[in-house]
Amino acid sequence: MLSTDPLFWLLAIIGVIFTGISKSGLAGGAGVVAVPLLALVISVPQAAALMLPLLLIMDVRTISMYRHAIKSYRSITTIVVAGLVGVVIAGSAMGSLPTESLQLILAILCISFALWNQLAPVLAKLPGSAMIWGTFAGITSTLLHAGGPPISIYFLAQKLEKQQWLGQAAIFFAMINFSKLIPYTLNNSWSNELLITSAVLIPFALLGVSLGYRIQKLISQDNFMLMCRGMLLISGVSLLIK
């Protein structure tokens, strides 16, 4: 039976649309907002399971938009391998982490990512950054679909042209999200209700991706990210209180 809670649907629609905009317009850096918003009304594992099918649809659509901008797939081989290592690490821990622990981790990550802007340039210069941030992105993406900020730290140091950044990020997250189907399935993460709810939200996922593609040249990325960081900070503090 689908949820009849208006707050759930409001937060779900906002989170899904913002994630879609982030996927096609901001390389996933703001896509972390969906799970924290949903975690205010449902459990963290349920929120993550609900979002995964939608993320896969967004990935496919985003790749179709930016495939022409991907000059070389070799340049992202290392971070993809590192990301897959992160998926394995996080997947092995999924069934043993209590919901309260995931909620606390999510709250800390939300607050950290909301305030990360000043640290990112420094973190991007760490030795072995491709392995560090690729693995970290794989872990946070598997548990909480929060891989955007860590991988953005890596891309920041590469000084990529905007559409090339978006294209490479789309490939990275498509590989990671498809691989996440294995641990999610092994941990029985889905129910019929969650899958039906995801299906109902598909139009909003596609709307978000379409909006992100259209407004990437019209909206200030700094202003959009500022809004997303504000939502992350509020969500993180709310989760801590919860």
mmCIF file of N, CA, C and O in Angstrom, residues 69-165:
data_model
loop_
_atom_site.group_PDB
_atom_site.id
_atom_site.type_symbol
_atom_site.label_atom_id
_atom_site.label_comp_id
_atom_site.label_asym_id
_atom_site.label_seq_id
_atom_site.Cartn_x
_atom_site.Cartn_y
_atom_site.Cartn_z
ATOM 1 N N ALA A 69 30.459 14.474 -24.856
ATOM 2 C CA ALA A 69 31.486 15.264 -24.170
ATOM 3 C C ALA A 69 32.568 14.386 -23.533
ATOM 4 O O ALA A 69 33.562 14.902 -23.049
ATOM 5 N N ILE A 70 32.366 13.059 -23.540
ATOM 6 C CA ILE A 70 33.339 12.158 -22.922
ATOM 7 C C ILE A 70 34.447 11.868 -23.932
ATOM 8 O O ILE A 70 34.252 11.143 -24.900
ATOM 9 N N LYS A 71 35.610 12.449 -23.703
ATOM 10 C CA LYS A 71 36.727 12.320 -24.638
ATOM 11 C C LYS A 71 37.452 10.989 -24.497
ATOM 12 O O LYS A 71 37.907 10.406 -25.462
ATOM 13 N N SER A 72 37.582 10.531 -23.254
ATOM 14 C CA SER A 72 38.317 9.284 -23.011
ATOM 15 C C SER A 72 37.767 8.589 -21.781
ATOM 16 O O SER A 72 37.563 9.219 -20.735
ATOM 17 N N TYR A 73 37.504 7.285 -21.921
ATOM 18 C CA TYR A 73 37.020 6.512 -20.787
ATOM 19 C C TYR A 73 38.178 6.060 -19.887
ATOM 20 O O TYR A 73 37.966 5.697 -18.740
ATOM 21 N N ARG A 74 39.390 6.079 -20.423
ATOM 22 C CA ARG A 74 40.553 5.658 -19.637
ATOM 23 C C ARG A 74 40.780 6.571 -18.442
ATOM 24 O O ARG A 74 41.250 6.138 -17.392
ATOM 25 N N SER A 75 40.426 7.855 -18.601
ATOM 26 C CA SER A 75 40.697 8.838 -17.552
ATOM 27 C C SER A 75 39.890 8.578 -16.284
ATOM 28 O O SER A 75 40.234 9.081 -15.210
ATOM 29 N N ILE A 76 38.808 7.814 -16.386
ATOM 30 C CA ILE A 76 38.011 7.545 -15.183
ATOM 31 C C ILE A 76 38.119 6.087 -14.727
ATOM 32 O O ILE A 76 37.422 5.682 -13.805
ATOM 33 N N THR A 77 39.014 5.325 -15.349
ATOM 34 C CA THR A 77 39.157 3.910 -14.988
ATOM 35 C C THR A 77 39.520 3.728 -13.526
ATOM 36 O O THR A 77 38.927 2.907 -12.811
ATOM 37 N N THR A 78 40.496 4.502 -13.045
ATOM 38 C CA THR A 78 40.973 4.344 -11.664
ATOM 39 C C THR A 78 39.882 4.652 -10.661
ATOM 40 O O THR A 78 39.680 3.902 -9.695
ATOM 41 N N ILE A 79 39.150 5.760 -10.865
ATOM 42 C CA ILE A 79 38.121 6.110 -9.877
ATOM 43 C C ILE A 79 36.947 5.138 -9.933
ATOM 44 O O ILE A 79 36.304 4.886 -8.913
ATOM 45 N N VAL A 80 36.659 4.575 -11.111
ATOM 46 C CA VAL A 80 35.585 3.579 -11.200
ATOM 47 C C VAL A 80 35.979 2.323 -10.429
ATOM 48 O O VAL A 80 35.176 1.774 -9.654
ATOM 49 N N VAL A 81 37.223 1.851 -10.625
ATOM 50 C CA VAL A 81 37.710 0.676 -9.883
ATOM 51 C C VAL A 81 37.663 0.948 -8.381
ATOM 52 O O VAL A 81 37.206 0.113 -7.588
ATOM 53 N N ALA A 82 38.133 2.134 -7.980
ATOM 54 C CA ALA A 82 38.111 2.494 -6.566
ATOM 55 C C ALA A 82 36.674 2.542 -6.040
ATOM 56 O O ALA A 82 36.382 2.091 -4.928
ATOM 57 N N GLY A 83 35.771 3.084 -6.855
ATOM 58 C CA GLY A 83 34.368 3.143 -6.462
ATOM 59 C C GLY A 83 33.775 1.770 -6.258
ATOM 60 O O GLY A 83 33.014 1.538 -5.309
ATOM 61 N N LEU A 84 34.121 0.825 -7.126
ATOM 62 C CA LEU A 84 33.624 -0.546 -6.999
ATOM 63 C C LEU A 84 34.164 -1.218 -5.735
ATOM 64 O O LEU A 84 33.461 -1.988 -5.081
ATOM 65 N N VAL A 85 35.410 -0.892 -5.377
ATOM 66 C CA VAL A 85 35.971 -1.388 -4.110
ATOM 67 C C VAL A 85 35.137 -0.855 -2.950
ATOM 68 O O VAL A 85 34.811 -1.582 -2.002
ATOM 69 N N GLY A 86 34.771 0.425 -3.031
ATOM 70 C CA GLY A 86 33.935 1.029 -1.993
ATOM 71 C C GLY A 86 32.577 0.367 -1.891
ATOM 72 O O GLY A 86 32.049 0.177 -0.791
ATOM 73 N N VAL A 87 32.008 -0.021 -3.033
ATOM 74 C CA VAL A 87 30.711 -0.712 -3.037
ATOM 75 C C VAL A 87 30.823 -2.048 -2.310
ATOM 76 O O VAL A 87 29.942 -2.417 -1.518
ATOM 77 N N VAL A 88 31.900 -2.771 -2.575
ATOM 78 C CA VAL A 88 32.111 -4.072 -1.918
ATOM 79 C C VAL A 88 32.247 -3.892 -0.406
ATOM 80 O O VAL A 88 31.645 -4.629 0.391
ATOM 81 N N ILE A 89 33.037 -2.903 0.012
ATOM 82 C CA ILE A 89 33.239 -2.647 1.445
ATOM 83 C C ILE A 89 31.911 -2.302 2.115
ATOM 84 O O ILE A 89 31.553 -2.886 3.151
ATOM 85 N N ALA A 90 31.183 -1.366 1.528
ATOM 86 C CA ALA A 90 29.921 -0.931 2.131
ATOM 87 C C ALA A 90 28.859 -2.018 2.041
ATOM 88 O O ALA A 90 28.076 -2.206 2.976
ATOM 89 N N GLY A 91 28.852 -2.760 0.926
ATOM 90 C CA GLY A 91 27.864 -3.820 0.765
ATOM 91 C C GLY A 91 28.002 -4.903 1.809
ATOM 92 O O GLY A 91 27.009 -5.465 2.281
ATOM 93 N N SER A 92 29.233 -5.196 2.209
ATOM 94 C CA SER A 92 29.456 -6.232 3.220
ATOM 95 C C SER A 92 29.017 -5.784 4.606
ATOM 96 O O SER A 92 28.808 -6.602 5.497
ATOM 97 N N ALA A 93 28.866 -4.460 4.782
ATOM 98 C CA ALA A 93 28.474 -3.930 6.093
ATOM 99 C C ALA A 93 26.997 -3.562 6.164
ATOM 100 O O ALA A 93 26.489 -3.274 7.248
ATOM 101 N N MET A 94 26.306 -3.585 5.033
ATOM 102 C CA MET A 94 24.924 -3.096 4.985
ATOM 103 C C MET A 94 24.003 -3.794 5.974
ATOM 104 O O MET A 94 23.224 -3.161 6.677
ATOM 105 N N GLY A 95 24.079 -5.111 6.034
ATOM 106 C CA GLY A 95 23.147 -5.856 6.873
ATOM 107 C C GLY A 95 23.429 -5.754 8.359
ATOM 108 O O GLY A 95 22.561 -6.072 9.174
ATOM 109 N N SER A 96 24.633 -5.301 8.734
ATOM 110 C CA SER A 96 25.006 -5.294 10.151
ATOM 111 C C SER A 96 24.930 -3.917 10.798
ATOM 112 O O SER A 96 25.082 -3.796 12.012
ATOM 113 N N LEU A 97 24.706 -2.862 9.990
ATOM 114 C CA LEU A 97 24.653 -1.512 10.552
ATOM 115 C C LEU A 97 23.244 -1.190 11.033
ATOM 116 O O LEU A 97 22.296 -1.231 10.247
ATOM 117 N N PRO A 98 23.065 -0.863 12.315
ATOM 118 C CA PRO A 98 21.738 -0.494 12.821
ATOM 119 C C PRO A 98 21.234 0.784 12.152
ATOM 120 O O PRO A 98 22.030 1.639 11.731
ATOM 121 N N THR A 99 19.921 0.922 12.051
ATOM 122 C CA THR A 99 19.319 2.110 11.449
ATOM 123 C C THR A 99 19.775 3.387 12.148
ATOM 124 O O THR A 99 20.038 4.405 11.502
ATOM 125 N N GLU A 100 19.885 3.319 13.481
ATOM 126 C CA GLU A 100 20.300 4.510 14.234
ATOM 127 C C GLU A 100 21.717 4.940 13.853
ATOM 128 O O GLU A 100 22.010 6.132 13.767
ATOM 129 N N SER A 101 22.594 3.956 13.610
ATOM 130 C CA SER A 101 23.971 4.278 13.213
ATOM 131 C C SER A 101 23.988 4.928 11.840
ATOM 132 O O SER A 101 24.705 5.914 11.612
ATOM 133 N N LEU A 102 23.199 4.377 10.906
ATOM 134 C CA LEU A 102 23.118 4.971 9.576
ATOM 135 C C LEU A 102 22.584 6.395 9.646
ATOM 136 O O LEU A 102 23.051 7.291 8.932
ATOM 137 N N GLN A 103 21.600 6.600 10.508
ATOM 138 C CA GLN A 103 21.020 7.937 10.650
ATOM 139 C C GLN A 103 22.051 8.916 11.181
ATOM 140 O O GLN A 103 22.146 10.055 10.716
ATOM 141 N N LEU A 104 22.862 8.474 12.149
ATOM 142 C CA LEU A 104 23.900 9.330 12.704
ATOM 143 C C LEU A 104 24.976 9.625 11.660
ATOM 144 O O LEU A 104 25.424 10.772 11.516
ATOM 145 N N ILE A 105 25.397 8.583 10.914
ATOM 146 C CA ILE A 105 26.387 8.777 9.851
ATOM 147 C C ILE A 105 25.868 9.769 8.820
ATOM 148 O O ILE A 105 26.584 10.670 8.379
ATOM 149 N N LEU A 106 24.604 9.609 8.445
ATOM 150 C CA LEU A 106 24.003 10.493 7.451
ATOM 151 C C LEU A 106 23.958 11.931 7.962
ATOM 152 O O LEU A 106 24.261 12.868 7.222
ATOM 153 N N ALA A 107 23.597 12.106 9.225
ATOM 154 C CA ALA A 107 23.533 13.449 9.797
ATOM 155 C C ALA A 107 24.905 14.123 9.769
ATOM 156 O O ALA A 107 25.041 15.292 9.383
ATOM 157 N N ILE A 108 25.938 13.370 10.154
ATOM 158 C CA ILE A 108 27.302 13.921 10.161
ATOM 159 C C ILE A 108 27.759 14.265 8.752
ATOM 160 O O ILE A 108 28.352 15.328 8.511
ATOM 161 N N LEU A 109 27.470 13.359 7.787
ATOM 162 C CA LEU A 109 27.848 13.624 6.400
ATOM 163 C C LEU A 109 27.116 14.840 5.847
ATOM 164 O O LEU A 109 27.704 15.662 5.132
ATOM 165 N N CYS A 110 25.836 14.971 6.174
ATOM 166 C CA CYS A 110 25.059 16.118 5.701
ATOM 167 C C CYS A 110 25.680 17.428 6.171
ATOM 168 O O CYS A 110 25.874 18.364 5.384
ATOM 169 N N ILE A 111 25.975 17.480 7.448
ATOM 170 C CA ILE A 111 26.553 18.710 8.012
ATOM 171 C C ILE A 111 27.949 18.954 7.432
ATOM 172 O O ILE A 111 28.306 20.090 7.086
ATOM 173 N N SER A 112 28.730 17.878 7.271
ATOM 174 C CA SER A 112 30.081 18.012 6.712
ATOM 175 C C SER A 112 30.031 18.493 5.269
ATOM 176 O O SER A 112 30.767 19.410 4.875
ATOM 177 N N PHE A 113 29.168 17.876 4.453
ATOM 178 C CA PHE A 113 29.068 18.260 3.052
ATOM 179 C C PHE A 113 28.507 19.674 2.901
ATOM 180 O O PHE A 113 28.836 20.388 1.952
ATOM 181 N N ALA A 114 27.657 20.071 3.847
ATOM 182 C CA ALA A 114 27.109 21.433 3.790
ATOM 183 C C ALA A 114 28.201 22.476 4.003
ATOM 184 O O ALA A 114 28.109 23.596 3.496
ATOM 185 N N LEU A 115 29.239 22.090 4.739
ATOM 186 C CA LEU A 115 30.300 23.045 5.087
ATOM 187 C C LEU A 115 31.619 22.748 4.383
ATOM 188 O O LEU A 115 32.642 23.348 4.699
ATOM 189 N N TRP A 116 31.591 21.837 3.396
ATOM 190 C CA TRP A 116 32.822 21.320 2.811
ATOM 191 C C TRP A 116 33.499 22.251 1.815
ATOM 192 O O TRP A 116 34.625 22.047 1.414
ATOM 193 N N ASN A 117 32.823 23.318 1.387
ATOM 194 C CA ASN A 117 33.278 24.128 0.258
ATOM 195 C C ASN A 117 34.706 24.642 0.439
ATOM 196 O O ASN A 117 35.487 24.683 -0.504
ATOM 197 N N GLN A 118 35.054 25.051 1.654
ATOM 198 C CA GLN A 118 36.378 25.612 1.891
ATOM 199 C C GLN A 118 37.466 24.545 1.925
ATOM 200 O O GLN A 118 38.631 24.820 1.649
ATOM 201 N N LEU A 119 37.080 23.310 2.273
ATOM 202 C CA LEU A 119 38.067 22.235 2.391
ATOM 203 C C LEU A 119 38.338 21.513 1.077
ATOM 204 O O LEU A 119 39.398 20.933 0.898
ATOM 205 N N ALA A 120 37.380 21.554 0.156
ATOM 206 C CA ALA A 120 37.484 20.761 -1.068
ATOM 207 C C ALA A 120 38.776 20.994 -1.850
ATOM 208 O O ALA A 120 39.422 20.030 -2.279
ATOM 209 N N PRO A 121 39.198 22.243 -2.097
ATOM 210 C CA PRO A 121 40.435 22.444 -2.868
ATOM 211 C C PRO A 121 41.657 21.815 -2.209
ATOM 212 O O PRO A 121 42.559 21.329 -2.891
ATOM 213 N N VAL A 122 41.693 21.815 -0.881
ATOM 214 C CA VAL A 122 42.824 21.217 -0.160
ATOM 215 C C VAL A 122 42.762 19.697 -0.244
ATOM 216 O O VAL A 122 43.763 19.022 -0.535
ATOM 217 N N LEU A 123 41.582 19.131 -0.016
ATOM 218 C CA LEU A 123 41.409 17.683 -0.053
ATOM 219 C C LEU A 123 41.693 17.106 -1.439
ATOM 220 O O LEU A 123 42.143 15.968 -1.568
ATOM 221 N N ALA A 124 41.417 17.897 -2.481
ATOM 222 C CA ALA A 124 41.602 17.422 -3.853
ATOM 223 C C ALA A 124 43.068 17.173 -4.191
ATOM 224 O O ALA A 124 43.376 16.445 -5.133
ATOM 225 N N LYS A 125 43.980 17.770 -3.426
ATOM 226 C CA LYS A 125 45.406 17.668 -3.734
ATOM 227 C C LYS A 125 46.110 16.549 -2.963
ATOM 228 O O LYS A 125 47.322 16.397 -3.062
ATOM 229 N N LEU A 126 45.359 15.767 -2.205
ATOM 230 C CA LEU A 126 45.971 14.668 -1.457
ATOM 231 C C LEU A 126 46.580 13.635 -2.406
ATOM 232 O O LEU A 126 46.015 13.353 -3.466
ATOM 233 N N PRO A 127 47.735 13.036 -2.063
ATOM 234 C CA PRO A 127 48.318 11.983 -2.907
ATOM 235 C C PRO A 127 47.367 10.796 -3.033
ATOM 236 O O PRO A 127 46.723 10.404 -2.056
ATOM 237 N N GLY A 128 47.276 10.237 -4.243
ATOM 238 C CA GLY A 128 46.390 9.107 -4.461
ATOM 239 C C GLY A 128 44.925 9.469 -4.355
ATOM 240 O O GLY A 128 44.099 8.639 -3.953
ATOM 241 N N SER A 129 44.591 10.700 -4.736
ATOM 242 C CA SER A 129 43.226 11.187 -4.549
ATOM 243 C C SER A 129 42.202 10.367 -5.325
ATOM 244 O O SER A 129 41.056 10.219 -4.882
ATOM 245 N N ALA A 130 42.587 9.816 -6.481
ATOM 246 C CA ALA A 130 41.636 9.022 -7.271
ATOM 247 C C ALA A 130 41.167 7.804 -6.477
ATOM 248 O O ALA A 130 39.966 7.504 -6.430
ATOM 249 N N MET A 131 42.099 7.097 -5.833
ATOM 250 C CA MET A 131 41.736 5.925 -5.043
ATOM 251 C C MET A 131 41.010 6.320 -3.760
ATOM 252 O O MET A 131 40.024 5.678 -3.370
ATOM 253 N N ILE A 132 41.477 7.390 -3.127
ATOM 254 C CA ILE A 132 40.869 7.817 -1.860
ATOM 255 C C ILE A 132 39.416 8.218 -2.062
ATOM 256 O O ILE A 132 38.499 7.686 -1.422
ATOM 257 N N TRP A 133 39.198 9.159 -2.986
ATOM 258 C CA TRP A 133 37.855 9.714 -3.143
ATOM 259 C C TRP A 133 36.938 8.798 -3.948
ATOM 260 O O TRP A 133 35.729 8.802 -3.759
ATOM 261 N N GLY A 134 37.531 7.985 -4.833
ATOM 262 C CA GLY A 134 36.725 6.996 -5.538
ATOM 263 C C GLY A 134 36.168 5.951 -4.579
ATOM 264 O O GLY A 134 34.981 5.609 -4.627
ATOM 265 N N THR A 135 37.032 5.463 -3.678
ATOM 266 C CA THR A 135 36.592 4.466 -2.689
ATOM 267 C C THR A 135 35.586 5.066 -1.717
ATOM 268 O O THR A 135 34.553 4.446 -1.404
ATOM 269 N N PHE A 136 35.876 6.267 -1.234
ATOM 270 C CA PHE A 136 34.967 6.934 -0.298
ATOM 271 C C PHE A 136 33.612 7.182 -0.951
ATOM 272 O O PHE A 136 32.556 6.990 -0.324
ATOM 273 N N ALA A 137 33.630 7.585 -2.229
ATOM 274 C CA ALA A 137 32.376 7.810 -2.952
ATOM 275 C C ALA A 137 31.593 6.507 -3.093
ATOM 276 O O ALA A 137 30.372 6.495 -2.982
ATOM 277 N N GLY A 138 32.304 5.387 -3.348
ATOM 278 C CA GLY A 138 31.638 4.096 -3.454
ATOM 279 C C GLY A 138 30.977 3.680 -2.151
ATOM 280 O O GLY A 138 29.856 3.163 -2.141
ATOM 281 N N ILE A 139 31.655 3.954 -1.035
ATOM 282 C CA ILE A 139 31.108 3.603 0.284
ATOM 283 C C ILE A 139 29.882 4.450 0.606
ATOM 284 O O ILE A 139 28.818 3.925 0.949
ATOM 285 N N THR A 140 30.029 5.770 0.516
ATOM 286 C CA THR A 140 28.920 6.664 0.874
ATOM 287 C C THR A 140 27.761 6.531 -0.112
ATOM 288 O O THR A 140 26.599 6.674 0.263
ATOM 289 N N SER A 141 28.077 6.231 -1.370
ATOM 290 C CA SER A 141 27.022 6.049 -2.362
ATOM 291 C C SER A 141 26.225 4.783 -2.080
ATOM 292 O O SER A 141 24.998 4.769 -2.194
ATOM 293 N N THR A 142 26.904 3.715 -1.696
ATOM 294 C CA THR A 142 26.218 2.450 -1.423
ATOM 295 C C THR A 142 25.301 2.561 -0.210
ATOM 296 O O THR A 142 24.151 2.118 -0.234
ATOM 297 N N LEU A 143 25.795 3.176 0.842
ATOM 298 C CA LEU A 143 25.019 3.247 2.080
ATOM 299 C C LEU A 143 23.932 4.308 2.031
ATOM 300 O O LEU A 143 22.829 4.093 2.544
ATOM 301 N N LEU A 144 24.251 5.458 1.400
ATOM 302 C CA LEU A 144 23.370 6.619 1.547
ATOM 303 C C LEU A 144 23.140 7.386 0.251
ATOM 304 O O LEU A 144 22.536 8.461 0.275
ATOM 305 N N HIS A 145 23.630 6.866 -0.883
ATOM 306 C CA HIS A 145 23.567 7.597 -2.163
ATOM 307 C C HIS A 145 24.172 8.995 -2.020
ATOM 308 O O HIS A 145 23.652 9.980 -2.562
ATOM 309 N N ALA A 146 25.272 9.068 -1.284
ATOM 310 C CA ALA A 146 25.913 10.359 -1.026
ATOM 311 C C ALA A 146 27.317 10.381 -1.618
ATOM 312 O O ALA A 146 28.268 10.837 -0.985
ATOM 313 N N GLY A 147 27.456 9.871 -2.841
ATOM 314 C CA GLY A 147 28.776 9.804 -3.459
ATOM 315 C C GLY A 147 29.178 11.054 -4.209
ATOM 316 O O GLY A 147 30.341 11.204 -4.604
ATOM 317 N N GLY A 148 28.241 11.969 -4.419
ATOM 318 C CA GLY A 148 28.524 13.167 -5.217
ATOM 319 C C GLY A 148 29.620 14.050 -4.662
ATOM 320 O O GLY A 148 30.591 14.365 -5.368
ATOM 321 N N PRO A 149 29.520 14.492 -3.398
ATOM 322 C CA PRO A 149 30.568 15.369 -2.864
ATOM 323 C C PRO A 149 31.968 14.772 -2.868
ATOM 324 O O PRO A 149 32.915 15.446 -3.281
ATOM 325 N N PRO A 150 32.167 13.497 -2.437
ATOM 326 C CA PRO A 150 33.529 12.960 -2.493
ATOM 327 C C PRO A 150 34.118 12.920 -3.904
ATOM 328 O O PRO A 150 35.283 13.263 -4.105
ATOM 329 N N ILE A 151 33.297 12.508 -4.883
ATOM 330 C CA ILE A 151 33.848 12.411 -6.233
ATOM 331 C C ILE A 151 34.043 13.790 -6.842
ATOM 332 O O ILE A 151 34.912 13.997 -7.695
ATOM 333 N N SER A 152 33.275 14.765 -6.388
ATOM 334 C CA SER A 152 33.460 16.138 -6.860
ATOM 335 C C SER A 152 34.788 16.704 -6.381
ATOM 336 O O SER A 152 35.394 17.538 -7.052
ATOM 337 N N ILE A 153 35.235 16.259 -5.201
ATOM 338 C CA ILE A 153 36.544 16.686 -4.708
ATOM 339 C C ILE A 153 37.630 16.248 -5.693
ATOM 340 O O ILE A 153 38.536 17.014 -6.037
ATOM 341 N N TYR A 154 37.508 15.014 -6.188
ATOM 342 C CA TYR A 154 38.496 14.503 -7.152
ATOM 343 C C TYR A 154 38.422 15.272 -8.467
ATOM 344 O O TYR A 154 39.438 15.722 -9.001
ATOM 345 N N PHE A 155 37.205 15.443 -8.995
ATOM 346 C CA PHE A 155 37.061 16.133 -10.277
ATOM 347 C C PHE A 155 37.510 17.592 -10.197
ATOM 348 O O PHE A 155 37.950 18.168 -11.191
ATOM 349 N N LEU A 156 37.391 18.185 -9.016
ATOM 350 C CA LEU A 156 37.796 19.569 -8.835
ATOM 351 C C LEU A 156 39.266 19.763 -9.196
ATOM 352 O O LEU A 156 39.652 20.755 -9.819
ATOM 353 N N ALA A 157 40.081 18.791 -8.817
ATOM 354 C CA ALA A 157 41.525 18.881 -9.072
ATOM 355 C C ALA A 157 41.870 18.644 -10.541
ATOM 356 O O ALA A 157 42.957 19.016 -10.997
ATOM 357 N N GLN A 158 40.947 18.028 -11.302
ATOM 358 C CA GLN A 158 41.224 17.713 -12.709
ATOM 359 C C GLN A 158 41.005 18.909 -13.626
ATOM 360 O O GLN A 158 41.444 18.910 -14.775
ATOM 361 N N LYS A 159 40.314 19.923 -13.116
ATOM 362 C CA LYS A 159 40.045 21.156 -13.885
ATOM 363 C C LYS A 159 39.419 20.833 -15.242
ATOM 364 O O LYS A 159 39.864 21.295 -16.292
ATOM 365 N N LEU A 160 38.375 20.032 -15.209
ATOM 366 C CA LEU A 160 37.696 19.611 -16.429
ATOM 367 C C LEU A 160 36.766 20.701 -16.947
ATOM 368 O O LEU A 160 36.238 21.500 -16.180
ATOM 369 N N GLU A 161 36.555 20.695 -18.244
ATOM 370 C CA GLU A 161 35.523 21.546 -18.824
ATOM 371 C C GLU A 161 34.172 21.047 -18.322
ATOM 372 O O GLU A 161 33.977 19.866 -18.058
ATOM 373 N N LYS A 162 33.213 21.958 -18.173
ATOM 374 C CA LYS A 162 31.959 21.659 -17.478
ATOM 375 C C LYS A 162 31.247 20.425 -18.020
ATOM 376 O O LYS A 162 30.875 19.514 -17.266
ATOM 377 N N GLN A 163 31.043 20.334 -19.340
ATOM 378 C CA GLN A 163 30.292 19.206 -19.889
ATOM 379 C C GLN A 163 31.098 17.908 -19.791
ATOM 380 O O GLN A 163 30.519 16.831 -19.628
ATOM 381 N N GLN A 164 32.415 18.013 -19.854
ATOM 382 C CA GLN A 164 33.260 16.826 -19.692
ATOM 383 C C GLN A 164 33.134 16.296 -18.258
ATOM 384 O O GLN A 164 33.057 15.080 -18.035
ATOM 385 N N TRP A 165 33.114 17.216 -17.298
ATOM 386 C CA TRP A 165 32.898 16.857 -15.893
ATOM 387 C C TRP A 165 31.571 16.118 -15.742
ATOM 388 O O TRP A 165 31.500 15.048 -15.145
#
